[in-house]
mmCIF file of C-alpha atoms in Angstrom:
data_model
loop_
_atom_site.group_PDB
_atom_site.id
_atom_site.type_symbol
_atom_site.label_atom_id
_atom_site.label_comp_id
_atom_site.label_asym_id
_atom_site.label_seq_id
_atom_site.Cartn_x
_atom_site.Cartn_y
_atom_site.Cartn_z
ATOM 1 C CA MET A 1 -6.221 3.987 -16.115
ATOM 2 C CA ALA A 2 -6.319 2.625 -12.596
ATOM 3 C CA SER A 3 -6.464 -1.094 -11.988
ATOM 4 C CA PRO A 4 -9.771 -2.454 -10.656
ATOM 5 C CA ASN A 5 -7.606 -4.542 -8.291
ATOM 6 C CA VAL A 6 -6.396 -1.469 -6.364
ATOM 7 C CA HIS A 7 -8.554 -0.743 -3.313
ATOM 8 C CA GLU A 8 -9.027 2.546 -1.523
ATOM 9 C CA PHE A 9 -8.233 2.134 2.182
ATOM 10 C CA ASN A 10 -9.286 4.674 4.791
ATOM 11 C CA GLU A 11 -9.812 4.982 8.515
ATOM 12 C CA SER A 12 -13.306 3.468 8.372
ATOM 13 C CA ASN A 13 -12.401 0.296 6.444
ATOM 14 C CA TRP A 14 -8.804 -0.185 7.668
ATOM 15 C CA GLU A 15 -9.524 -2.822 10.315
ATOM 16 C CA ALA A 16 -11.654 -5.031 8.045
ATOM 17 C CA GLU A 17 -9.707 -4.568 4.803
ATOM 18 C CA VAL A 18 -6.117 -4.595 6.106
ATOM 19 C CA VAL A 19 -5.741 -5.876 9.666
ATOM 20 C CA GLN A 20 -8.267 -8.729 9.354
ATOM 21 C CA SER A 21 -7.460 -9.633 5.747
ATOM 22 C CA SER A 22 -7.025 -13.349 5.021
ATOM 23 C CA VAL A 23 -4.299 -12.545 2.449
ATOM 24 C CA PRO A 24 -1.244 -10.278 2.688
ATOM 25 C CA VAL A 25 -1.970 -6.589 2.033
ATOM 26 C CA LEU A 26 0.245 -4.056 0.259
ATOM 27 C CA VAL A 27 -0.617 -0.498 1.278
ATOM 28 C CA ASP A 28 0.647 2.528 -0.631
ATOM 29 C CA PHE A 29 0.592 5.677 1.531
ATOM 30 C CA TRP A 30 0.459 8.556 -0.948
ATOM 31 C CA ALA A 31 -0.927 12.027 -1.738
ATOM 32 C CA PRO A 32 -2.150 13.531 -5.023
ATOM 33 C CA TRP A 33 0.421 16.388 -4.891
ATOM 34 C CA CYS A 34 3.379 13.962 -4.502
ATOM 35 C CA GLY A 35 5.292 13.529 -7.793
ATOM 36 C CA PRO A 36 7.047 10.259 -6.855
ATOM 37 C CA CYS A 37 3.674 8.908 -5.633
ATOM 38 C CA ARG A 38 2.151 9.588 -9.046
ATOM 39 C CA GLN A 39 5.160 7.930 -10.713
ATOM 40 C CA LEU A 40 4.606 4.845 -8.554
ATOM 41 C CA THR A 41 0.927 4.486 -9.544
ATOM 42 C CA PRO A 42 1.531 2.416 -12.730
ATOM 43 C CA VAL A 43 3.801 0.056 -10.754
ATOM 44 C CA ILE A 44 1.123 -0.378 -8.073
ATOM 45 C CA ASP A 45 -1.483 -1.060 -10.777
ATOM 46 C CA LYS A 46 0.706 -3.743 -12.405
ATOM 47 C CA ILE A 47 1.477 -5.383 -9.068
ATOM 48 C CA ALA A 48 -2.229 -5.389 -8.147
ATOM 49 C CA ASP A 49 -3.067 -7.192 -11.390
ATOM 50 C CA GLN A 50 -0.113 -9.577 -11.131
ATOM 51 C CA PHE A 51 -0.917 -10.612 -7.537
ATOM 52 C CA ALA A 52 -4.727 -10.538 -7.832
ATOM 53 C CA GLY A 53 -6.222 -13.179 -5.533
ATOM 54 C CA LYS A 54 -2.924 -13.649 -3.648
ATOM 55 C CA VAL A 55 -2.297 -10.144 -2.270
ATOM 56 C CA LYS A 56 -4.738 -7.303 -1.628
ATOM 57 C CA VAL A 57 -3.333 -4.003 -2.916
ATOM 58 C CA GLY A 58 -4.590 -0.597 -1.885
ATOM 59 C CA LYS A 59 -3.816 3.041 -1.345
ATOM 60 C CA VAL A 60 -4.227 5.436 1.583
ATOM 61 C CA ASN A 61 -4.395 9.154 0.850
ATOM 62 C CA VAL A 62 -2.435 10.620 3.784
ATOM 63 C CA ASP A 63 -4.114 14.023 3.430
ATOM 64 C CA GLU A 64 -7.558 12.465 3.938
ATOM 65 C CA ASN A 65 -6.469 9.856 6.533
ATOM 66 C CA GLN A 66 -4.092 11.693 8.831
ATOM 67 C CA ASP A 67 -4.771 9.394 11.788
ATOM 68 C CA LEU A 68 -3.532 6.367 9.805
ATOM 69 C CA GLY A 69 -0.492 8.346 8.711
ATOM 70 C CA SER A 70 0.260 9.201 12.329
ATOM 71 C CA GLN A 71 -0.387 5.661 13.550
ATOM 72 C CA TYR A 72 2.247 4.291 11.157
ATOM 73 C CA ASN A 73 4.664 7.235 11.465
ATOM 74 C CA ILE A 74 4.352 8.160 7.813
ATOM 75 C CA ALA A 75 6.698 11.154 7.557
ATOM 76 C CA THR A 76 7.739 10.691 3.924
ATOM 77 C CA ILE A 77 5.770 9.409 0.954
ATOM 78 C CA PRO A 78 5.455 7.280 -0.990
ATOM 79 C CA ARG A 79 5.739 4.622 1.673
ATOM 80 C CA LEU A 80 4.716 1.016 1.071
ATOM 81 C CA LEU A 81 3.793 -1.240 3.980
ATOM 82 C CA ILE A 82 3.034 -4.947 3.747
ATOM 83 C CA PHE A 83 0.681 -6.424 6.330
ATOM 84 C CA LYS A 84 0.004 -10.084 6.990
ATOM 85 C CA GLY A 85 -2.730 -10.826 9.533
ATOM 86 C CA SER A 86 -1.680 -8.091 11.927
ATOM 87 C CA ALA A 87 -1.924 -4.366 12.583
ATOM 88 C CA GLN A 88 1.871 -4.181 12.361
ATOM 89 C CA PRO A 89 3.592 -4.263 8.970
ATOM 90 C CA VAL A 90 5.930 -7.156 8.205
ATOM 91 C CA GLN A 91 7.865 -5.162 5.593
ATOM 92 C CA GLN A 92 8.132 -1.594 4.402
ATOM 93 C CA LEU A 93 9.731 0.370 1.636
ATOM 94 C CA VAL A 94 10.200 4.143 1.488
ATOM 95 C CA GLY A 95 10.315 6.098 -1.752
ATOM 96 C CA LEU A 96 9.954 5.269 -5.396
ATOM 97 C CA THR A 97 10.629 1.645 -6.308
ATOM 98 C CA ASN A 98 10.376 -0.596 -9.339
ATOM 99 C CA GLU A 99 8.134 -3.526 -10.164
ATOM 100 C CA ALA A 100 10.872 -6.159 -9.733
ATOM 101 C CA THR A 101 11.765 -5.038 -6.200
ATOM 102 C CA LEU A 102 8.143 -4.874 -5.128
ATOM 103 C CA SER A 103 7.343 -8.238 -6.707
ATOM 104 C CA LYS A 104 10.270 -9.839 -4.853
ATOM 105 C CA MET A 105 9.091 -8.388 -1.515
ATOM 106 C CA LEU A 106 5.559 -9.669 -2.056
ATOM 107 C CA ASN A 107 6.725 -13.134 -3.101
ATOM 108 C CA GLU A 108 8.502 -13.386 0.269
ATOM 109 C CA VAL A 109 5.210 -12.951 2.170
ATOM 110 C CA VAL A 110 2.803 -14.877 -0.055
#
């Protein structure tokens, strides 16, 4: 069951939801066919619940939003980018990760 705190980001809402966000934003670039992406989903859900109100958490389907994937040079997925009041990420992580590592990264930007 997906967390209600996980947003769906796309090319039409990217500017408002990510770039202009008043709180840090964790973005998970993923695709439905990607095994490691599916494995990461429960971690993303937990993080979204844990950081609710402090960090906005969302996902970008790279198959449906190829321009965003190109803009951020997403060549491998899953890829996690953290944004904080800018169009450029302040941190990134490539591949499958665990809750503790992700929590530590987010605590550094909150």
